[in-house]
mmCIF file of C-alpha atoms and ligand atoms in Angstrom:
data_model
loop_
_atom_site.group_PDB
_atom_site.id
_atom_site.type_symbol
_atom_site.label_atom_id
_atom_site.label_comp_id
_atom_site.label_asym_id
_atom_site.label_seq_id
_atom_site.Cartn_x
_atom_site.Cartn_y
_atom_site.Cartn_z
ATOM 1 C CA MET Q 1 -23.904 6.411 3.935
ATOM 2 C CA ILE Q 2 -23.443 2.905 4.840
ATOM 3 C CA VAL Q 3 -26.492 0.468 5.248
ATOM 4 C CA GLU Q 4 -26.046 -2.575 7.120
ATOM 5 C CA MET Q 5 -28.292 -5.321 6.216
ATOM 6 C CA ILE Q 6 -29.596 -7.834 8.540
ATOM 7 C CA LYS Q 7 -27.894 -11.301 8.843
ATOM 8 C CA GLY Q 8 -29.476 -13.801 6.428
ATOM 9 C CA ALA Q 9 -30.672 -10.625 4.304
ATOM 10 C CA SER Q 10 -31.433 -12.179 0.467
ATOM 11 C CA PRO Q 11 -29.339 -11.120 -2.753
ATOM 12 C CA GLU Q 12 -32.680 -9.316 -3.743
ATOM 13 C CA GLU Q 13 -33.122 -7.448 -0.856
ATOM 14 C CA VAL Q 14 -29.112 -6.270 -1.030
ATOM 15 C CA ASP Q 15 -30.083 -5.589 -4.655
ATOM 16 C CA ASP Q 16 -33.219 -3.366 -3.550
ATOM 17 C CA VAL Q 17 -31.064 -1.042 -1.803
ATOM 18 C CA ALA Q 18 -28.726 -1.028 -4.731
ATOM 19 C CA GLN Q 19 -31.370 -0.244 -7.164
ATOM 20 C CA ARG Q 20 -32.820 2.646 -4.957
ATOM 21 C CA ALA Q 21 -29.353 4.283 -4.233
ATOM 22 C CA LYS Q 22 -28.996 4.104 -8.343
ATOM 23 C CA SER Q 23 -32.536 5.530 -8.703
ATOM 24 C CA LEU Q 24 -31.417 8.801 -6.732
ATOM 25 C CA GLY Q 25 -28.138 9.026 -9.034
ATOM 26 C CA LEU Q 26 -25.952 7.288 -6.471
ATOM 27 C CA ASN Q 27 -23.035 5.079 -6.618
ATOM 28 C CA VAL Q 28 -22.804 1.912 -4.238
ATOM 29 C CA GLN Q 29 -20.146 -0.634 -2.944
ATOM 30 C CA LEU Q 30 -21.086 -3.807 -1.392
ATOM 31 C CA ASN Q 31 -18.538 -5.267 1.851
ATOM 32 C CA ILE Q 32 -19.996 -8.819 1.489
ATOM 33 C CA GLY Q 33 -18.835 -10.091 4.967
ATOM 34 C CA THR Q 34 -18.719 -13.332 6.380
ATOM 35 C CA ASP Q 35 -21.525 -12.477 8.693
ATOM 36 C CA LYS Q 36 -23.550 -9.800 6.895
ATOM 37 C CA THR Q 37 -23.606 -7.326 3.935
ATOM 38 C CA VAL Q 38 -22.781 -3.764 4.143
ATOM 39 C CA VAL Q 39 -23.592 -1.528 1.568
ATOM 40 C CA ALA Q 40 -21.745 1.699 1.032
ATOM 41 C CA ILE Q 41 -23.719 4.648 -0.750
ATOM 42 C CA LEU Q 42 -21.614 7.115 -2.239
ATOM 43 C CA GLY Q 43 -22.317 10.401 -4.093
ATOM 44 C CA SER Q 44 -21.592 14.310 -3.265
ATOM 45 C CA ASN Q 45 -25.148 15.058 -1.731
ATOM 46 C CA THR Q 46 -25.734 11.716 0.426
ATOM 47 C CA GLY Q 47 -25.601 14.166 3.419
ATOM 48 C CA GLN Q 48 -28.972 16.035 1.905
ATOM 49 C CA LEU Q 49 -30.724 12.642 1.848
ATOM 50 C CA SER Q 50 -32.759 11.120 4.520
ATOM 51 C CA THR Q 51 -31.562 7.923 5.981
ATOM 52 C CA ASP Q 52 -35.356 6.901 5.724
ATOM 53 C CA LEU Q 53 -35.220 6.010 2.132
ATOM 54 C CA PHE Q 54 -33.064 2.785 3.099
ATOM 55 C CA ALA Q 55 -34.142 2.234 6.411
ATOM 56 C CA ILE Q 56 -37.445 1.359 5.043
ATOM 57 C CA LEU Q 57 -36.393 -1.277 2.701
ATOM 58 C CA PRO Q 58 -37.078 -4.854 3.754
ATOM 59 C CA GLY Q 59 -33.814 -6.554 5.010
ATOM 60 C CA VAL Q 60 -32.144 -3.521 6.644
ATOM 61 C CA GLU Q 61 -31.232 -3.581 9.800
ATOM 62 C CA ARG Q 62 -29.072 0.255 10.456
ATOM 63 C CA VAL Q 63 -28.443 2.918 8.261
ATOM 64 C CA ALA Q 64 -25.601 5.311 9.311
ATOM 65 C CA ARG Q 65 -23.817 8.440 7.802
ATOM 66 C CA ILE Q 66 -20.130 7.918 7.918
ATOM 67 C CA MET Q 67 -18.702 11.259 8.887
ATOM 68 C CA LYS Q 68 -15.288 11.125 7.476
ATOM 69 C CA PRO Q 69 -14.467 12.023 4.109
ATOM 70 C CA TYR Q 70 -12.912 8.624 3.487
ATOM 71 C CA LYS Q 71 -15.684 5.885 3.406
ATOM 72 C CA LEU Q 72 -14.664 2.780 1.406
ATOM 73 C CA ALA Q 73 -11.218 2.746 3.709
ATOM 74 C CA SER Q 74 -13.234 2.947 6.905
ATOM 75 C CA ARG Q 75 -13.520 0.327 9.677
ATOM 76 C CA GLU Q 76 -17.443 1.511 9.696
ATOM 77 C CA PHE Q 77 -17.629 0.309 5.871
ATOM 78 C CA LYS Q 78 -15.757 -2.965 6.638
ATOM 79 C CA ALA Q 79 -15.127 -3.950 10.224
ATOM 80 C CA GLU Q 80 -12.756 -6.780 9.528
ATOM 81 C CA ASP Q 81 -9.101 -6.379 8.809
ATOM 82 C CA SER Q 82 -8.746 -6.900 4.723
ATOM 83 C CA LEU Q 83 -6.060 -9.155 3.382
ATOM 84 C CA VAL Q 84 -3.963 -9.074 -0.022
ATOM 85 C CA TYR Q 85 -2.755 -11.472 -1.530
ATOM 86 C CA ILE Q 86 0.433 -11.686 -3.683
ATOM 87 C CA ASN Q 87 1.304 -15.207 -5.356
ATOM 88 C CA GLY Q 88 -0.330 -16.897 -2.544
ATOM 89 C CA ILE Q 89 1.481 -14.324 0.073
ATOM 90 C CA GLU Q 90 -0.744 -13.037 2.790
ATOM 91 C CA ILE Q 91 -0.485 -9.314 3.502
ATOM 92 C CA GLY Q 92 -2.515 -7.986 6.713
ATOM 93 C CA GLY Q 93 -2.561 -11.302 8.814
ATOM 94 C CA LYS Q 94 0.156 -12.973 11.127
ATOM 95 C CA ARG Q 95 3.002 -12.979 9.003
ATOM 96 C CA ILE Q 96 5.220 -9.728 8.533
ATOM 97 C CA VAL Q 97 5.957 -9.114 4.746
ATOM 98 C CA VAL Q 98 9.206 -7.917 3.950
ATOM 99 C CA MET Q 99 9.703 -6.374 0.679
ATOM 100 C CA ALA Q 100 13.501 -5.701 -0.075
ATOM 101 C CA GLY Q 101 15.606 -4.781 -3.109
ATOM 102 C CA PRO Q 102 17.366 -1.598 -4.522
ATOM 103 C CA CYS Q 103 16.017 1.809 -4.752
ATOM 104 C CA ALA Q 104 16.321 1.332 -8.845
ATOM 105 C CA VAL Q 105 16.886 -1.034 -11.144
ATOM 106 C CA GLU Q 106 20.408 -0.542 -12.583
ATOM 107 C CA GLY Q 107 21.420 -3.399 -14.845
ATOM 108 C CA GLU Q 108 21.118 -7.040 -14.676
ATOM 109 C CA GLU Q 109 23.789 -8.214 -12.568
ATOM 110 C CA GLN Q 110 22.963 -5.754 -9.793
ATOM 111 C CA ILE Q 111 19.107 -6.863 -9.887
ATOM 112 C CA VAL Q 112 19.751 -10.235 -9.568
ATOM 113 C CA GLU Q 113 22.320 -10.011 -6.828
ATOM 114 C CA ALA Q 114 20.028 -8.040 -5.037
ATOM 115 C CA ALA Q 115 17.122 -10.743 -5.561
ATOM 116 C CA ARG Q 116 19.725 -13.685 -4.664
ATOM 117 C CA ALA Q 117 20.342 -11.674 -1.508
ATOM 118 C CA VAL Q 118 17.149 -10.496 -0.100
ATOM 119 C CA ARG Q 119 15.323 -13.732 -0.969
ATOM 120 C CA LYS Q 120 18.005 -15.776 0.926
ATOM 121 C CA SER Q 121 17.581 -13.918 3.831
ATOM 122 C CA GLY Q 122 13.203 -14.141 3.723
ATOM 123 C CA ALA Q 123 12.206 -11.258 1.966
ATOM 124 C CA CYS Q 124 8.953 -12.432 0.028
ATOM 125 C CA VAL Q 125 8.782 -9.412 -2.534
ATOM 126 C CA LEU Q 126 11.797 -7.641 -4.540
ATOM 127 C CA ARG Q 127 11.558 -4.200 -4.813
ATOM 128 C CA GLY Q 128 13.073 -2.205 -7.660
ATOM 129 C CA GLY Q 129 12.230 1.129 -9.256
ATOM 130 C CA THR Q 130 12.189 1.343 -13.140
ATOM 131 C CA PHE Q 131 10.436 4.843 -13.274
ATOM 132 C CA LYS Q 132 11.633 6.951 -10.388
ATOM 133 C CA PRO Q 133 10.300 10.449 -9.668
ATOM 134 C CA ARG Q 134 13.197 12.539 -8.783
ATOM 135 C CA THR Q 135 13.225 15.583 -7.357
ATOM 136 C CA SER Q 136 15.793 16.705 -9.608
ATOM 137 C CA PRO Q 137 14.915 16.710 -13.653
ATOM 138 C CA PHE Q 138 19.091 15.915 -14.163
ATOM 139 C CA SER Q 139 18.845 13.101 -11.676
ATOM 140 C CA PHE Q 140 18.964 9.524 -13.093
ATOM 141 C CA GLN Q 141 15.137 8.694 -13.897
ATOM 142 C CA GLY Q 142 15.315 5.048 -14.233
ATOM 143 C CA LEU Q 143 15.748 2.551 -16.983
ATOM 144 C CA ALA Q 144 12.045 2.378 -17.683
ATOM 145 C CA LYS Q 145 11.014 -0.599 -19.877
ATOM 146 C CA ASP Q 146 14.566 -1.746 -20.099
ATOM 147 C CA GLY Q 147 14.097 -2.048 -16.207
ATOM 148 C CA LEU Q 148 10.988 -3.599 -16.317
ATOM 149 C CA GLU Q 149 12.263 -6.422 -18.427
ATOM 150 C CA LEU Q 150 15.470 -7.019 -15.921
ATOM 151 C CA LEU Q 151 13.014 -7.019 -13.437
ATOM 152 C CA ALA Q 152 10.727 -9.915 -14.895
ATOM 153 C CA ARG Q 153 14.055 -11.953 -15.636
ATOM 154 C CA ALA Q 154 14.833 -11.508 -11.464
ATOM 155 C CA ARG Q 155 11.147 -12.336 -10.894
ATOM 156 C CA GLN Q 156 11.535 -15.636 -13.181
ATOM 157 C CA GLN Q 157 14.678 -16.774 -11.894
ATOM 158 C CA PHE Q 158 14.156 -16.584 -8.027
ATOM 159 C CA GLY Q 159 10.652 -16.930 -8.299
ATOM 160 C CA ILE Q 160 9.861 -13.843 -6.244
ATOM 161 C CA PRO Q 161 7.051 -11.508 -6.642
ATOM 162 C CA VAL Q 162 7.938 -7.652 -7.259
ATOM 163 C CA ILE Q 163 6.788 -4.245 -6.539
ATOM 164 C CA THR Q 164 7.588 -1.363 -9.107
ATOM 165 C CA GLU Q 165 6.678 2.305 -8.746
ATOM 166 C CA VAL Q 166 4.339 3.835 -11.900
ATOM 167 C CA VAL Q 167 4.320 7.465 -12.224
ATOM 168 C CA ASP Q 168 2.552 8.235 -15.155
ATOM 169 C CA PRO Q 169 -1.592 7.047 -15.317
ATOM 170 C CA HIS Q 170 -0.433 6.040 -18.974
ATOM 171 C CA ASP Q 171 2.143 3.587 -18.042
ATOM 172 C CA VAL Q 172 -0.649 1.660 -15.947
ATOM 173 C CA SER Q 173 -1.125 -1.028 -18.330
ATOM 174 C CA LEU Q 174 2.311 -1.413 -19.210
ATOM 175 C CA VAL Q 175 4.066 -1.643 -15.707
ATOM 176 C CA SER Q 176 0.958 -3.961 -14.620
ATOM 177 C CA LYS Q 177 2.177 -6.454 -17.026
ATOM 178 C CA TYR Q 178 5.342 -7.031 -15.383
ATOM 179 C CA ALA Q 179 4.643 -5.867 -11.283
ATOM 180 C CA ASP Q 180 2.873 -8.253 -8.924
ATOM 181 C CA ILE Q 181 2.429 -4.883 -6.627
ATOM 182 C CA LEU Q 182 2.266 -1.124 -8.247
ATOM 183 C CA GLN Q 183 3.810 1.441 -6.092
ATOM 184 C CA VAL Q 184 2.223 4.927 -5.859
ATOM 185 C CA GLY Q 185 5.184 6.954 -4.683
ATOM 186 C CA SER Q 186 4.666 9.606 -1.673
ATOM 187 C CA ARG Q 187 4.911 12.408 -4.375
ATOM 188 C CA ASN Q 188 2.058 11.038 -6.155
ATOM 189 C CA MET Q 189 -0.249 9.943 -3.162
ATOM 190 C CA GLN Q 190 -2.634 12.641 -4.698
ATOM 191 C CA ASN Q 191 -2.268 12.257 -8.097
ATOM 192 C CA PHE Q 192 -6.131 11.288 -8.923
ATOM 193 C CA ALA Q 193 -5.739 10.352 -12.385
ATOM 194 C CA LEU Q 194 -2.891 7.756 -11.520
ATOM 195 C CA LEU Q 195 -5.075 6.585 -8.554
ATOM 196 C CA THR Q 196 -8.163 6.258 -10.983
ATOM 197 C CA SER Q 197 -6.400 4.347 -13.682
ATOM 198 C CA ILE Q 198 -4.500 2.116 -11.064
ATOM 199 C CA GLY Q 199 -7.901 1.400 -9.157
ATOM 200 C CA ARG Q 200 -9.318 0.121 -12.436
ATOM 201 C CA SER Q 201 -6.264 -2.166 -13.224
ATOM 202 C CA LYS Q 202 -7.305 -3.983 -10.042
ATOM 203 C CA CYS Q 203 -3.484 -5.019 -9.877
ATOM 204 C CA PRO Q 204 -2.408 -5.057 -5.779
ATOM 205 C CA VAL Q 205 -1.168 -1.522 -4.626
ATOM 206 C CA VAL Q 206 1.099 -0.093 -2.329
ATOM 207 C CA LEU Q 207 0.015 3.501 -1.553
ATOM 208 C CA LYS Q 208 2.500 5.534 -0.027
ATOM 209 C CA ARG Q 209 1.947 8.461 2.371
ATOM 210 C CA GLY Q 210 2.517 11.588 0.989
ATOM 211 C CA PHE Q 211 5.069 13.480 3.275
ATOM 212 C CA SER Q 212 3.058 16.213 3.558
ATOM 213 C CA CYS Q 213 -0.450 15.071 4.089
ATOM 214 C CA THR Q 214 -2.686 13.592 7.159
ATOM 215 C CA VAL Q 215 -3.626 10.361 7.664
ATOM 216 C CA THR Q 216 -7.439 11.503 6.494
ATOM 217 C CA GLU Q 217 -6.043 12.796 3.549
ATOM 218 C CA TRP Q 218 -4.348 9.359 2.694
ATOM 219 C CA LEU Q 219 -7.081 6.975 3.483
ATOM 220 C CA THR Q 220 -9.337 9.543 1.456
ATOM 221 C CA ALA Q 221 -6.662 8.884 -1.211
ATOM 222 C CA ALA Q 222 -6.868 5.218 -0.847
ATOM 223 C CA ASP Q 223 -10.929 5.600 -1.504
ATOM 224 C CA TYR Q 224 -10.004 6.671 -5.098
ATOM 225 C CA LEU Q 225 -7.965 3.138 -5.411
ATOM 226 C CA LEU Q 226 -10.990 1.264 -4.180
ATOM 227 C CA ALA Q 227 -13.899 3.285 -5.589
ATOM 228 C CA GLU Q 228 -12.589 1.704 -8.811
ATOM 229 C CA GLY Q 229 -13.424 -1.762 -7.408
ATOM 230 C CA ASN Q 230 -9.724 -2.068 -6.361
ATOM 231 C CA ASN Q 231 -9.725 -3.496 -2.831
ATOM 232 C CA GLN Q 232 -5.985 -5.281 -3.189
ATOM 233 C CA VAL Q 233 -4.563 -2.008 -1.368
ATOM 234 C CA ILE Q 234 -1.818 -1.857 1.027
ATOM 235 C CA LEU Q 235 -0.728 1.524 2.724
ATOM 236 C CA CYS Q 236 3.053 2.180 3.481
ATOM 237 C CA GLU Q 237 4.032 4.768 6.044
ATOM 238 C CA ARG Q 238 7.336 6.315 4.786
ATOM 239 C CA GLY Q 239 7.630 9.532 6.973
ATOM 240 C CA ILE Q 240 6.447 12.778 6.895
ATOM 241 C CA ARG Q 241 8.259 16.361 6.964
ATOM 242 C CA THR Q 242 8.637 17.860 9.981
ATOM 243 C CA PHE Q 243 11.024 20.840 11.469
ATOM 244 C CA GLU Q 244 13.234 17.631 12.459
ATOM 245 C CA ASP Q 245 16.433 17.660 10.372
ATOM 246 C CA SER Q 246 18.733 15.465 11.654
ATOM 247 C CA ILE Q 247 17.131 12.388 9.194
ATOM 248 C CA ARG Q 248 15.516 12.758 5.839
ATOM 249 C CA PHE Q 249 12.017 12.157 7.142
ATOM 250 C CA SER Q 250 10.437 12.025 10.485
ATOM 251 C CA LEU Q 251 8.612 8.471 10.720
ATOM 252 C CA ASP Q 252 5.357 8.681 12.086
ATOM 253 C CA ILE Q 253 4.969 5.366 14.206
ATOM 254 C CA SER Q 254 1.868 6.466 15.726
ATOM 255 C CA SER Q 255 0.036 6.258 12.388
ATOM 256 C CA ILE Q 256 0.477 2.333 12.209
ATOM 257 C CA PRO Q 257 -1.778 2.288 15.290
ATOM 258 C CA VAL Q 258 -4.111 4.873 14.060
ATOM 259 C CA ILE Q 259 -4.651 3.231 11.103
ATOM 260 C CA LYS Q 260 -5.583 0.135 12.289
ATOM 261 C CA SER Q 261 -8.176 1.481 14.337
ATOM 262 C CA VAL Q 262 -9.942 3.803 11.779
ATOM 263 C CA SER Q 263 -9.238 1.372 8.655
ATOM 264 C CA HIS Q 264 -9.328 -2.421 8.006
ATOM 265 C CA LEU Q 265 -6.443 -2.011 5.310
ATOM 266 C CA PRO Q 266 -3.181 -3.206 5.903
ATOM 267 C CA VAL Q 267 -0.147 -0.765 6.379
ATOM 268 C CA ILE Q 268 3.845 -1.285 5.994
ATOM 269 C CA VAL Q 269 6.448 0.768 6.807
ATOM 270 C CA ASP Q 270 9.618 2.175 4.597
ATOM 271 C CA PRO Q 271 12.300 2.742 7.323
ATOM 272 C CA SER Q 272 14.823 3.350 4.016
ATOM 273 C CA HIS Q 273 12.861 6.633 3.034
ATOM 274 C CA ALA Q 274 12.022 7.698 6.635
ATOM 275 C CA THR Q 275 15.456 8.169 7.937
ATOM 276 C CA GLY Q 276 17.701 8.530 5.148
ATOM 277 C CA HIS Q 277 20.496 6.773 6.534
ATOM 278 C CA TYR Q 278 21.246 3.159 6.420
ATOM 279 C CA SER Q 279 22.897 2.902 10.162
ATOM 280 C CA LEU Q 280 19.101 3.941 11.384
ATOM 281 C CA VAL Q 281 17.288 1.545 9.116
ATOM 282 C CA PRO Q 282 17.228 -1.191 11.435
ATOM 283 C CA ALA Q 283 16.145 0.576 14.816
ATOM 284 C CA VAL Q 284 13.153 2.141 12.765
ATOM 285 C CA ALA Q 285 12.239 -1.235 11.032
ATOM 286 C CA LYS Q 286 12.212 -2.720 14.787
ATOM 287 C CA ALA Q 287 10.123 -0.165 15.771
ATOM 288 C CA ALA Q 288 7.486 -0.614 13.019
ATOM 289 C CA VAL Q 289 6.818 -4.437 13.561
ATOM 290 C CA ALA Q 290 6.747 -3.766 17.287
ATOM 291 C CA ALA Q 291 4.172 -1.164 16.545
ATOM 292 C CA GLY Q 292 1.904 -3.473 14.472
ATOM 293 C CA ALA Q 293 3.094 -3.089 11.053
ATOM 294 C CA ASP Q 294 2.128 -5.377 8.758
ATOM 295 C CA GLY Q 295 5.261 -5.452 6.590
ATOM 296 C CA LEU Q 296 8.323 -3.394 5.772
ATOM 297 C CA LEU Q 297 9.772 -1.784 2.328
ATOM 298 C CA ILE Q 298 13.630 -1.641 2.633
ATOM 299 C CA GLU Q 299 16.349 -0.659 0.543
ATOM 300 C CA VAL Q 300 18.877 -3.182 0.087
ATOM 301 C CA HIS Q 301 21.708 -2.971 -2.688
ATOM 302 C CA PRO Q 302 24.565 -5.492 -3.444
ATOM 303 C CA ASN Q 303 26.941 -2.694 -3.282
ATOM 304 C CA PRO Q 304 25.481 0.940 -1.707
ATOM 305 C CA LYS Q 305 28.762 2.879 -2.557
ATOM 306 C CA GLU Q 306 28.332 2.430 -6.356
ATOM 307 C CA ALA Q 307 24.371 2.982 -6.274
ATOM 308 C CA LEU Q 308 23.182 5.411 -8.964
ATOM 309 C CA VAL Q 309 19.956 6.350 -6.062
ATOM 310 C CA ASP Q 310 19.821 6.119 -2.588
ATOM 311 C CA GLY Q 311 22.883 4.295 -1.645
ATOM 312 C CA LEU Q 312 23.216 6.186 1.779
ATOM 313 C CA GLN Q 313 20.414 4.902 3.072
ATOM 314 C CA SER Q 314 20.881 1.130 1.459
ATOM 315 C CA LEU Q 315 21.503 -1.696 3.770
ATOM 316 C CA THR Q 316 24.407 -4.201 2.172
ATOM 317 C CA PRO Q 317 23.252 -7.696 2.001
ATOM 318 C CA SER Q 318 25.082 -8.747 4.995
ATOM 319 C CA ASP Q 319 23.274 -5.952 7.092
ATOM 320 C CA PHE Q 320 19.996 -6.788 5.626
ATOM 321 C CA ALA Q 321 20.430 -10.489 6.752
ATOM 322 C CA ARG Q 322 21.210 -9.363 10.133
ATOM 323 C CA LEU Q 323 18.165 -7.252 10.365
ATOM 324 C CA MET Q 324 15.868 -10.163 9.389
ATOM 325 C CA GLY Q 325 17.181 -12.264 12.152
ATOM 326 C CA GLU Q 326 16.529 -9.060 14.586
ATOM 327 C CA LEU Q 327 12.929 -8.473 12.945
ATOM 328 C CA ARG Q 328 12.288 -12.411 13.362
ATOM 329 C CA ALA Q 329 12.686 -12.158 17.269
ATOM 330 C CA ILE Q 330 10.759 -8.589 17.419
ATOM 331 C CA ALA Q 331 7.618 -10.449 15.099
ATOM 332 C CA LYS Q 332 7.651 -13.216 18.003
ATOM 333 C CA SER Q 333 7.205 -10.978 20.913
ATOM 334 C CA VAL Q 334 4.109 -9.268 19.130
ATOM 335 C CA ASP Q 335 2.665 -12.796 18.208
ATOM 336 C CA ARG Q 336 3.776 -12.490 14.485
ATOM 337 C CA TYR Q 337 6.315 -14.406 12.246
ATOM 338 C CA ILE Q 338 8.465 -13.670 9.098
HETATM 339 C C1 PEP J 401 10.905 4.605 -3.379
HETATM 340 O O1 PEP J 401 10.394 3.851 -2.651
HETATM 341 O O2 PEP J 401 11.663 4.370 -4.635
HETATM 342 C C2 PEP J 401 10.261 6.326 -3.207
HETATM 343 C C3 PEP J 401 10.736 6.902 -4.103
HETATM 344 O O3 PEP J 401 9.727 6.165 -2.118
HETATM 345 P P1 PEP J 401 9.015 7.592 -1.540
HETATM 346 O O4 PEP J 401 8.018 7.684 -2.828
HETATM 347 O O5 PEP J 401 8.411 7.459 -0.205
HETATM 348 O O6 PEP J 401 9.885 8.898 -1.564
HETATM 349 MN MN1 MN J 402 15.035 5.381 -2.681
#
């Protein structure tokens, strides 16, 4: 249920709404907009409660039920676009934010080379996995804490913020000491213990779409982060599993405008995991920008042939530099910039 306050409602009136909800055993989340405040009333039995319980209170303009499983990620709760700030970089505004780097941190030289290259071409966030969720237990699992140390060194040397994945709720406090953005991988989109822990950390987070999950399930997972008071949430479309086997996954390009219409959260696209092949990454990256994505997450490796993970889908630094030039032109044509 959402309670929309009138323009200029006093803090006491907003508080009365919150107190009534609490007296009924419900939780609240406030969206304090520039214009008016919206109070989301959250609980498992709000459907059984009369809207009059809130409509009658002073300062209330309208009470409505959100007929969707997700509440806090919805435009009904927050009509204006959410912006996420990473070291002064705005995500969700006019700028297309490019995050790039290797799939996994493999060693000092590799991550430093990658950071130098992607920074030079205009990426504003460095990616690098140190806890890798691998399909096989026998594959390289990442350098864990040692990898975080290397990432921190590259971050310091090049003054570039970093994004890295966290796979275990117990590692959230460790990883958030090093990372500017935590990444929730596709396989963990519905790991609710992990989402709750990241929600509590209040650290900016990129929530990848589960490759077998609908947009509704994805946004409902985002509610786990938002419900803990973490509103620094960025969604990432990375392709879904379909019958098509000529590519690694099928990029659901239409999820970008769908998200934009039903949610206020920024959405970026990962063309690397979607396609699985370096030759397909540029076309898909350009399509994503044209379709309204707020950013890209791209795998770039100084030497893809030697990569321990995902070499086939990684761009070389020179391919990445070329792609950035092409993306700038696409961004301009949709009134954005990189
Ligand atoms: C990754 O970005 O390193 C990754 C493993 O991606 P995904 O979770 O989308 O498969
Ligand atoms: Mn990868």
